[in-house]
Coordinates of C-alpha atoms and ligand atoms in Angstrom, one line a residue:
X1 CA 5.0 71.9 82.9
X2 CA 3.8 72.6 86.5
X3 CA 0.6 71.3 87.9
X4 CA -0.3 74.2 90.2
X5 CA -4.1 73.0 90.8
X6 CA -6.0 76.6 90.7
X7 CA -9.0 77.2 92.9
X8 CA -11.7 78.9 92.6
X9 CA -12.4 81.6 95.0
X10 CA -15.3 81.1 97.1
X11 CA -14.9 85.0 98.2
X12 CA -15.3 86.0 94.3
X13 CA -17.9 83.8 94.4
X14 CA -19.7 85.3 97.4
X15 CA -18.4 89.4 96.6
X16 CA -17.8 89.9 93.2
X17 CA -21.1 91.9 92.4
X18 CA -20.9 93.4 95.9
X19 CA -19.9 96.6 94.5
X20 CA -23.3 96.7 92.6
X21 CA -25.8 99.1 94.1
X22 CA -28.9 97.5 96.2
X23 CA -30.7 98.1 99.2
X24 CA -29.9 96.6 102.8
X25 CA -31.8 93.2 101.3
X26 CA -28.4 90.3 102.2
X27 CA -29.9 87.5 99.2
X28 CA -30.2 89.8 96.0
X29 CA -33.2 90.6 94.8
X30 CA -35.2 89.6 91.1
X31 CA -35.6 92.5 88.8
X32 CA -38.6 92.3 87.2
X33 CA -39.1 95.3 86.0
X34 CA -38.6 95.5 81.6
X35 CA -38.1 99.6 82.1
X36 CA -36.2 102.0 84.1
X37 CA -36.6 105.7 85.2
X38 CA -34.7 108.3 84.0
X39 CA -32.4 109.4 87.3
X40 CA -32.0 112.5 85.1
X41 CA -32.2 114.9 82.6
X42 CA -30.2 113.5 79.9
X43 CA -26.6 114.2 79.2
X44 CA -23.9 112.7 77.0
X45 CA -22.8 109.5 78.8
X46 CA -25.7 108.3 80.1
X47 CA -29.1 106.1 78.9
X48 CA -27.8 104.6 75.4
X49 CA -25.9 107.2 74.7
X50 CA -22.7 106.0 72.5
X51 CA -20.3 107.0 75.2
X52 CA -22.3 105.1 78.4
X53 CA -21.2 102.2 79.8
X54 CA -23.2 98.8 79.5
X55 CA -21.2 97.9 81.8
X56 CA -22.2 100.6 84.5
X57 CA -24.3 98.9 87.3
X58 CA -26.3 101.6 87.9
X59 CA -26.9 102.8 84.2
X60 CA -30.0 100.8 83.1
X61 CA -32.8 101.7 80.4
X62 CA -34.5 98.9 79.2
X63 CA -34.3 95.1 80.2
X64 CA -33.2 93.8 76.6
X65 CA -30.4 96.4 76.9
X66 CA -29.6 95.0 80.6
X67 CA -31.0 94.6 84.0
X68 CA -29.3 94.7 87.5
X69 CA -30.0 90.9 88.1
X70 CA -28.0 89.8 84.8
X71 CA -25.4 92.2 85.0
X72 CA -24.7 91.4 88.7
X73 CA -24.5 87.5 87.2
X74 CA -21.8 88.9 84.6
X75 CA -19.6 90.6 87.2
X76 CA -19.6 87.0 89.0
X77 CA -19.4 85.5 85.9
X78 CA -16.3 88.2 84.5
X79 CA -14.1 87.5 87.9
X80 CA -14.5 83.2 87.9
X81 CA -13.7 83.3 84.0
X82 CA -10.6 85.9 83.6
X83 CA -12.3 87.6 81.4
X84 CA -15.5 89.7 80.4
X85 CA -18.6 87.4 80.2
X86 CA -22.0 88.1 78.6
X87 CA -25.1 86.3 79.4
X88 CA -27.7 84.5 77.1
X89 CA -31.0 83.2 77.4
X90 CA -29.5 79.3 76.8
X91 CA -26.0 77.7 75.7
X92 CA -26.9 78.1 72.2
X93 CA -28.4 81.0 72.1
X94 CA -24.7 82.1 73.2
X95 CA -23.4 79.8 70.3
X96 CA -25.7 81.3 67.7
X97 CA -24.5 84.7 69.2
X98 CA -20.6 83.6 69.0
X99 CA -21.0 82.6 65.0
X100 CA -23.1 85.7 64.3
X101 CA -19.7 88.1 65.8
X102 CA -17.2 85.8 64.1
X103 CA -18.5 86.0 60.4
X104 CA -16.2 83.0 59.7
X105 CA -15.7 81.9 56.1
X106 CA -15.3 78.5 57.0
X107 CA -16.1 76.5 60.5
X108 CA -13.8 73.8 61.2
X109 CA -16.3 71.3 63.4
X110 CA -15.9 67.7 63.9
X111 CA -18.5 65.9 66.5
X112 CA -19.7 67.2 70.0
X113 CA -23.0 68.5 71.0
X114 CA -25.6 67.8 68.6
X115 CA -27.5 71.2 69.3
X116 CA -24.4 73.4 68.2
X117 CA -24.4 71.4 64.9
X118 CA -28.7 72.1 64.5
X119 CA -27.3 75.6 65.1
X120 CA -25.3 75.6 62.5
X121 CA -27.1 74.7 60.0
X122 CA -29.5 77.8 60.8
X123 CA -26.5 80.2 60.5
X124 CA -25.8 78.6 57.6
X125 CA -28.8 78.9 56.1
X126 CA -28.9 83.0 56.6
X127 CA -25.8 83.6 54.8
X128 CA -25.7 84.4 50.8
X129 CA -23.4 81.3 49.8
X130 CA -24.4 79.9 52.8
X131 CA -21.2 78.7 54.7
X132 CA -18.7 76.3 54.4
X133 CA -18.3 73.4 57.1
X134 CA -14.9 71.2 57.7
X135 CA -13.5 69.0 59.6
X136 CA -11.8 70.1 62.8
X137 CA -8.4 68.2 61.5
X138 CA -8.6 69.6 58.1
X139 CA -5.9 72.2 56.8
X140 CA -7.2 76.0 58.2
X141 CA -7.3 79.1 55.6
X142 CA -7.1 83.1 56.7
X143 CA -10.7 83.9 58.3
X144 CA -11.8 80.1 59.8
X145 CA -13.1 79.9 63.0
X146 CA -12.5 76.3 64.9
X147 CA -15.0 75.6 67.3
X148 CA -13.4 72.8 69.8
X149 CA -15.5 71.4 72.2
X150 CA -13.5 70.2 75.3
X151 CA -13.9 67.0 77.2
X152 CA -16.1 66.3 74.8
X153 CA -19.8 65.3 74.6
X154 CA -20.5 62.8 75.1
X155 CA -17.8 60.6 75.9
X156 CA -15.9 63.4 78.2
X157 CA -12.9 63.2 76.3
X158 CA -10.4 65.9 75.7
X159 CA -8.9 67.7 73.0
X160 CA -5.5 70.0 73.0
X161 CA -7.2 73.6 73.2
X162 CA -3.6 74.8 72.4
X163 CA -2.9 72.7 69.4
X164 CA -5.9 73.8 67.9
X165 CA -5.2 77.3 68.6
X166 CA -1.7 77.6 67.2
X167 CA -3.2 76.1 64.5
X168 CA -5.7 78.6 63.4
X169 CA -4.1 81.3 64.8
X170 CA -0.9 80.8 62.2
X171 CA -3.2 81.1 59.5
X172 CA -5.3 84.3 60.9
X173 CA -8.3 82.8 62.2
X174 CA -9.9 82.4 65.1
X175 CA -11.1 80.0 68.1
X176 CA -14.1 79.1 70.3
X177 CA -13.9 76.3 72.8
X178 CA -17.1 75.0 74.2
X179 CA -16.0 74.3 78.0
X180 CA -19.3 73.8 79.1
X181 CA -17.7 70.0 80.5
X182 CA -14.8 71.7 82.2
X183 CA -16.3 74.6 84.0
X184 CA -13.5 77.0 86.3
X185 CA -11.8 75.1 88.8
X186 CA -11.4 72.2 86.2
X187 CA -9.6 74.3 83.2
X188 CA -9.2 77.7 82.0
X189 CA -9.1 77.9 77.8
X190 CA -8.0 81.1 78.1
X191 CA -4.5 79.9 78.9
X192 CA -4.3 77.8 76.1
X193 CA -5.2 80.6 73.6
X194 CA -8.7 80.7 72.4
X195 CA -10.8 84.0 71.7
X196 CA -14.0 82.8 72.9
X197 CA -15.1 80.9 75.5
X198 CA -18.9 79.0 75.8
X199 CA -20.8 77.9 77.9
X200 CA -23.7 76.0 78.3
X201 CA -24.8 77.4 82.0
X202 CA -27.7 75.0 81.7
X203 CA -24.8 72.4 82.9
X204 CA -22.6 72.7 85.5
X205 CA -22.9 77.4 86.6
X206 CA -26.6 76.7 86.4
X207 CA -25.9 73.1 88.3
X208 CA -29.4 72.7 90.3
X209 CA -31.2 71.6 86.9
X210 CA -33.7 74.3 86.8
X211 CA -32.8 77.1 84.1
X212 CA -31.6 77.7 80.7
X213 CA -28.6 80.0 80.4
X214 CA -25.8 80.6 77.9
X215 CA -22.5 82.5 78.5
X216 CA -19.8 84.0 76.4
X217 CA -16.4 85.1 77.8
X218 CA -14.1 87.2 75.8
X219 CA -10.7 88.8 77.0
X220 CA -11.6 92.3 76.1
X221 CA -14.1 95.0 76.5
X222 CA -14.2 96.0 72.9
X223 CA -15.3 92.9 71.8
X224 CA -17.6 92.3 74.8
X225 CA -19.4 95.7 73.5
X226 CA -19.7 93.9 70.6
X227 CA -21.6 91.1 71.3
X228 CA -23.4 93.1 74.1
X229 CA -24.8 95.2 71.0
X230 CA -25.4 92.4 68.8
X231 CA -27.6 90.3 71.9
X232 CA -29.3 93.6 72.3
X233 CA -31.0 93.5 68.6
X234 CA -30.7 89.4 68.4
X235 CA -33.2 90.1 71.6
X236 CA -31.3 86.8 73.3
X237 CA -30.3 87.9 76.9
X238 CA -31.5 85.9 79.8
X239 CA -34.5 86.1 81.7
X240 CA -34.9 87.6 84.9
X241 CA -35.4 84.2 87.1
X242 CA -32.9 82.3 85.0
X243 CA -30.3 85.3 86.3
X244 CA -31.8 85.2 89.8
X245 CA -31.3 81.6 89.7
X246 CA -27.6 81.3 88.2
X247 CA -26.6 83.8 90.5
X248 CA -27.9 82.0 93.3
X249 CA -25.9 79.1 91.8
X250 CA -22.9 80.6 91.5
X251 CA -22.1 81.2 95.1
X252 CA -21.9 77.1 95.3
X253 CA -20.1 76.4 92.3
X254 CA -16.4 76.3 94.1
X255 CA -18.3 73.8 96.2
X256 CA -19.8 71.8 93.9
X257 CA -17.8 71.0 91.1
X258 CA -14.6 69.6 92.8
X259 CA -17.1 67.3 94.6
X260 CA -18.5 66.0 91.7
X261 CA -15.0 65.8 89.8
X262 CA -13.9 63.5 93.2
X263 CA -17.3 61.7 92.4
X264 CA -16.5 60.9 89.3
X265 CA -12.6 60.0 89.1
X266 CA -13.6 57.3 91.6
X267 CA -16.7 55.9 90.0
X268 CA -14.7 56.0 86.3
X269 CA -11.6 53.8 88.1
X270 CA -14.2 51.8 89.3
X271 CA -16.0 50.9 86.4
X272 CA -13.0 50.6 84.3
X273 CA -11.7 47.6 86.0
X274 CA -15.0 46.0 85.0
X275 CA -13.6 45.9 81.2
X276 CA -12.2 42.9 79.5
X277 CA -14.7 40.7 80.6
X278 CA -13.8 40.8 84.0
X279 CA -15.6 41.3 87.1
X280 CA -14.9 43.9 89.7
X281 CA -16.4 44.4 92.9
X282 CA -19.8 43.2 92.4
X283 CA -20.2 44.3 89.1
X284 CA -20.7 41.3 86.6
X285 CA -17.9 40.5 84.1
X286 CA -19.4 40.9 80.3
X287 CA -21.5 44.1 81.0
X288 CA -19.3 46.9 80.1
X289 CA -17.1 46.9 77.1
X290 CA -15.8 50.4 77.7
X291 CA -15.5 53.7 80.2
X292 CA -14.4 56.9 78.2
X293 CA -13.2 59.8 80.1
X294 CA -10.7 62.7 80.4
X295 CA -8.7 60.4 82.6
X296 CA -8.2 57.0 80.5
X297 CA -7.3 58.9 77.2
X298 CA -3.4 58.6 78.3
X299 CA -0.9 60.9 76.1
X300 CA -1.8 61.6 72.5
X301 CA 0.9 60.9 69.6
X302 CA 2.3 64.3 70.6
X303 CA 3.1 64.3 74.1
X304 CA 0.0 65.9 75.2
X305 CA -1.1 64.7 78.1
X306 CA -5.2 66.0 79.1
X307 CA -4.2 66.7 82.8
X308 CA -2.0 69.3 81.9
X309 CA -5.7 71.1 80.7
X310 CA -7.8 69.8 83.5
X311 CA -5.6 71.2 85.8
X312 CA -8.4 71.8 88.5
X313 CA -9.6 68.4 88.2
X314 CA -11.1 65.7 85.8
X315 CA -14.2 66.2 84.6
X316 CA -17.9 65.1 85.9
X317 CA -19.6 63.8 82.6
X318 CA -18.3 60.4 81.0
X319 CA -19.7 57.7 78.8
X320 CA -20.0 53.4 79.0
X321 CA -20.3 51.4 76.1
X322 CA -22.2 47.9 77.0
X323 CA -21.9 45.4 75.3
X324 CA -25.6 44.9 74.6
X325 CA -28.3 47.1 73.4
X326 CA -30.8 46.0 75.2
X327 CA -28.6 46.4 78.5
X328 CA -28.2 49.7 77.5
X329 CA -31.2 50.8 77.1
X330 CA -32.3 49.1 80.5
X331 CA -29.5 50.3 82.7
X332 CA -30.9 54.2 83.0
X333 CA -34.0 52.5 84.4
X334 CA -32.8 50.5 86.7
X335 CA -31.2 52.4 88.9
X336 CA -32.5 54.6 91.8
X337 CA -30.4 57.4 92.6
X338 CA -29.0 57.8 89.1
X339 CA -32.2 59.1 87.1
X340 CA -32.8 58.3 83.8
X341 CA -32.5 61.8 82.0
X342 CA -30.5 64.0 79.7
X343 CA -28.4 67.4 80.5
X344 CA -25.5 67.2 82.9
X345 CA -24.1 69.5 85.3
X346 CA -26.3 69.2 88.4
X347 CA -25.6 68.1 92.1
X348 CA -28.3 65.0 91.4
X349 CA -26.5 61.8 89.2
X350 CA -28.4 61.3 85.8
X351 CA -27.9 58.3 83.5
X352 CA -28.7 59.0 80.2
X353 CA -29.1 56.2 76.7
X354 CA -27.7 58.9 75.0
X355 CA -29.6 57.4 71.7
X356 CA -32.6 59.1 73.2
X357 CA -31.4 62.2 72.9
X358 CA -29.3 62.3 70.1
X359 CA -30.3 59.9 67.4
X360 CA -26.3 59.9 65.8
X361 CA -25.0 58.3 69.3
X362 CA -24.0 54.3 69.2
X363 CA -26.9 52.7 70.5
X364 CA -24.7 50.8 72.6
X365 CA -23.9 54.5 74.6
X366 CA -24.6 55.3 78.1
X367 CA -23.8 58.8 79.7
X368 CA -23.2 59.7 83.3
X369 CA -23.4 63.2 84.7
X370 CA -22.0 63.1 87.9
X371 CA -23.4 64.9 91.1
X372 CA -23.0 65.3 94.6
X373 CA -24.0 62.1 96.3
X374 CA -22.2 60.0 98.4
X375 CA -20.4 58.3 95.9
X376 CA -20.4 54.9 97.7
X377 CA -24.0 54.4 97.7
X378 CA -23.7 55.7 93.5
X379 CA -21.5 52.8 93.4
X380 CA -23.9 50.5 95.5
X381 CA -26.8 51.4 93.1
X382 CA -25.1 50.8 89.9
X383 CA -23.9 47.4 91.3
X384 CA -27.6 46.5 92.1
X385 CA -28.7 47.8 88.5
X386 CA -25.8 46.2 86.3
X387 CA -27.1 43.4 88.5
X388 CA -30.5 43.6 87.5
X389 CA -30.0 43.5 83.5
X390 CA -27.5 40.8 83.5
X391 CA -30.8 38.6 85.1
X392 CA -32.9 39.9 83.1
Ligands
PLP401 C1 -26.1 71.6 76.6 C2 -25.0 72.0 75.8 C3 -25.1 73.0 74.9 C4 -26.4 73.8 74.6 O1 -26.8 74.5 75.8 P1 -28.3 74.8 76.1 O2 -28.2 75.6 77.4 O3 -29.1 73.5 76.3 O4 -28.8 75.6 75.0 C5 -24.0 73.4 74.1 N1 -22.8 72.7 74.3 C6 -22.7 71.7 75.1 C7 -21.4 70.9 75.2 C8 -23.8 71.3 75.9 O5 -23.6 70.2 76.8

């Protein structure tokens, strides 16, 4: 195995809705408008006909159907994925979206995000005999779908997307991997072999903290038709600002994400020599019992090692375990740049007792979402704060 790091293309970045019709505005503009005009007297091909293009920049009806700001998002969206991508109004409106196309029989789910598993339950709920859930490790039948999420929340481990998808595949079923922790330049599922991709573009596309958006990559059109159909009548695309937005995001993202992956390898190092009940570099021995990331996991019992996956990096979101509660709970609000909230993804550093967000985490949990900073003064502020609850 070869470790070719890929990049991201800043120029895709930049160009890839270029081709997309606008005026001589340089920063694209927000569509607002919910209706279009008819550029014609109509003829097979165009409006919704059956044989017109969603796809067609310049074809556009009705907003739910699509709209130039979204579809421009898409094409940016398509190109950075290597494949076809189809926007939602949040990550799991994408992942209510993605169960709704596979019809599974069974879903193979073990852990992760807490929303995808309230999700679930919903689905579940709107089927006859509602729907059987198993573990991720269990034996697969024909017509399973395995939905790996990978590093995972909230520790930022990682799981073999191909293992799981030779798995399911043998049997005829089929795989989504949530890579909302390992956005492109950090891994490509794809490659391994799943179907579908997800993302939650709340996190790392979205990245400044201020919209909602969901995303769905698939490798062909057909199937892209398909779920652009189904989000047309589930009425779940994304709003005009939140496109406006992620597009505006997306031309940073090359930038972005390999600075907080830098961040982040050097603050996990860091903290990981604090365990044992040692002391490293001003941070008191006895505070944290454990680091998980991506980049501590080692090889599993088959070889696999998670940097073969992460190719373009390790990821940005990991978790501590302290040995106290109490610390735990105090850490988040103790520091200054780091700020005490949930989500992930964006170029400021948050700090999260994961309890507070998701009542199933060990209490002892801390999460870190990585951002842009100077990672030295991160580092000076967690000192001062792991500091401040071992006086207290
Ligand atoms: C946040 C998140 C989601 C849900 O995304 P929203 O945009 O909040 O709906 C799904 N999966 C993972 C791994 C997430 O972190």
């Amino acid at each position: 195995m070869s470790f070719n790091k890929p990049t991201l293309s800043g120029t895709d970045l930049i160009h890839a809705d270029d081709h997309i019709p606008h005026g001589l505005e340089v920063a694209p503009s927000i569509s607002v408008t919910t209706t279009f005009r008819n550029p014609t007297p109509w003829q097979p091909g165009l409006g919704l006909d059956d044989e017109a293009d969603p796809r067609n920049p310049a074809n556009h009806v009705y907003s739910r159907y699509t709209q130039p700001t979204s579809t421009r998002a898409e094409h940016v969206l398509s190109k950075i994925n290597k494949g076809y991508a189809l926007t939602y109004a949040s990550g799991l409106a994408a992942s209510y979206a993605a169960m709704v196309y596979s019809k599974p029989k069974r879903i193979a789910i073990t852990g992760g995000y807490h929303g995808v598993h309230m999700s679930l339950n919903i689905y579940k709920l709107g089927r006859d005999n509602g729907i059987e859930i198993i573990d991720i490790d269990d034996e697969y039948k024909e017509g399973d779908l395995v939905w790996l999420e990978t590093p995972l929340n909230p520790t930022g481990e990682s799981r073999n997307i191909k293992y799981y998808a030779d798995r399911i595949h043998a049997v005829g079923g089929k795989l989504v991997v949530d890579s909302t922790f390992g956005p492109p330049p950090l891994q490509y599922p794809f490659k391994w072999g799943t179907d579908i991709v997800l993302h939650s573009a709340t996190k790392y596309f979205g990245g400044h903290s201020d919209l909602l958006a969901g995303v769905l990559v698939v490798e062909s059109e057909d199937v892209w038709k398909a779920l652009w159909n189904q989000r047309t009548y589930l009425g779940s695309m994304a709003g005009s600002l939140e496109s406006w937005l992620l597009l505006r995001s997306l031309r940073t993202l090359h930038l972005r994400v390999p600075r907080q992956s830098e961040n982040a390898i050097s603050l996990v190092s860091w903290l990981a020599q604090a365990t044992g009940g040692k002391a490293h570099d001003g941070i008191p021995a006895g505070v944290i019992d454990k680091v998980w990331h991506s980049s501590l996991q080692g090889k599993d019992e088959n070889d696999w090692d998670p940097k073969e996956q992460l190719e373009g990096g390790w990821n940005a979101t990991f978790a501590i375990l302290l040995k106290r509660q109490e610390q735990a709970a105090l850490l988040p609000h103790k520091t200054q740049y780091l700020i005490p909230a949930t989500s992930l993804g964006g170029v400021e550093s948050l700090i999260e007792h994961r309890i507070a967000s998701d009542s199933k985490a060990d209490p002892r949990l801390v999460r870190l979402s990585i951002g842009v900073e100077d990672v030295e003064d991160l580092k000076d502020d967690l000192r001062q704060a792991f500091q401040t609850i071992v006086d207290a």
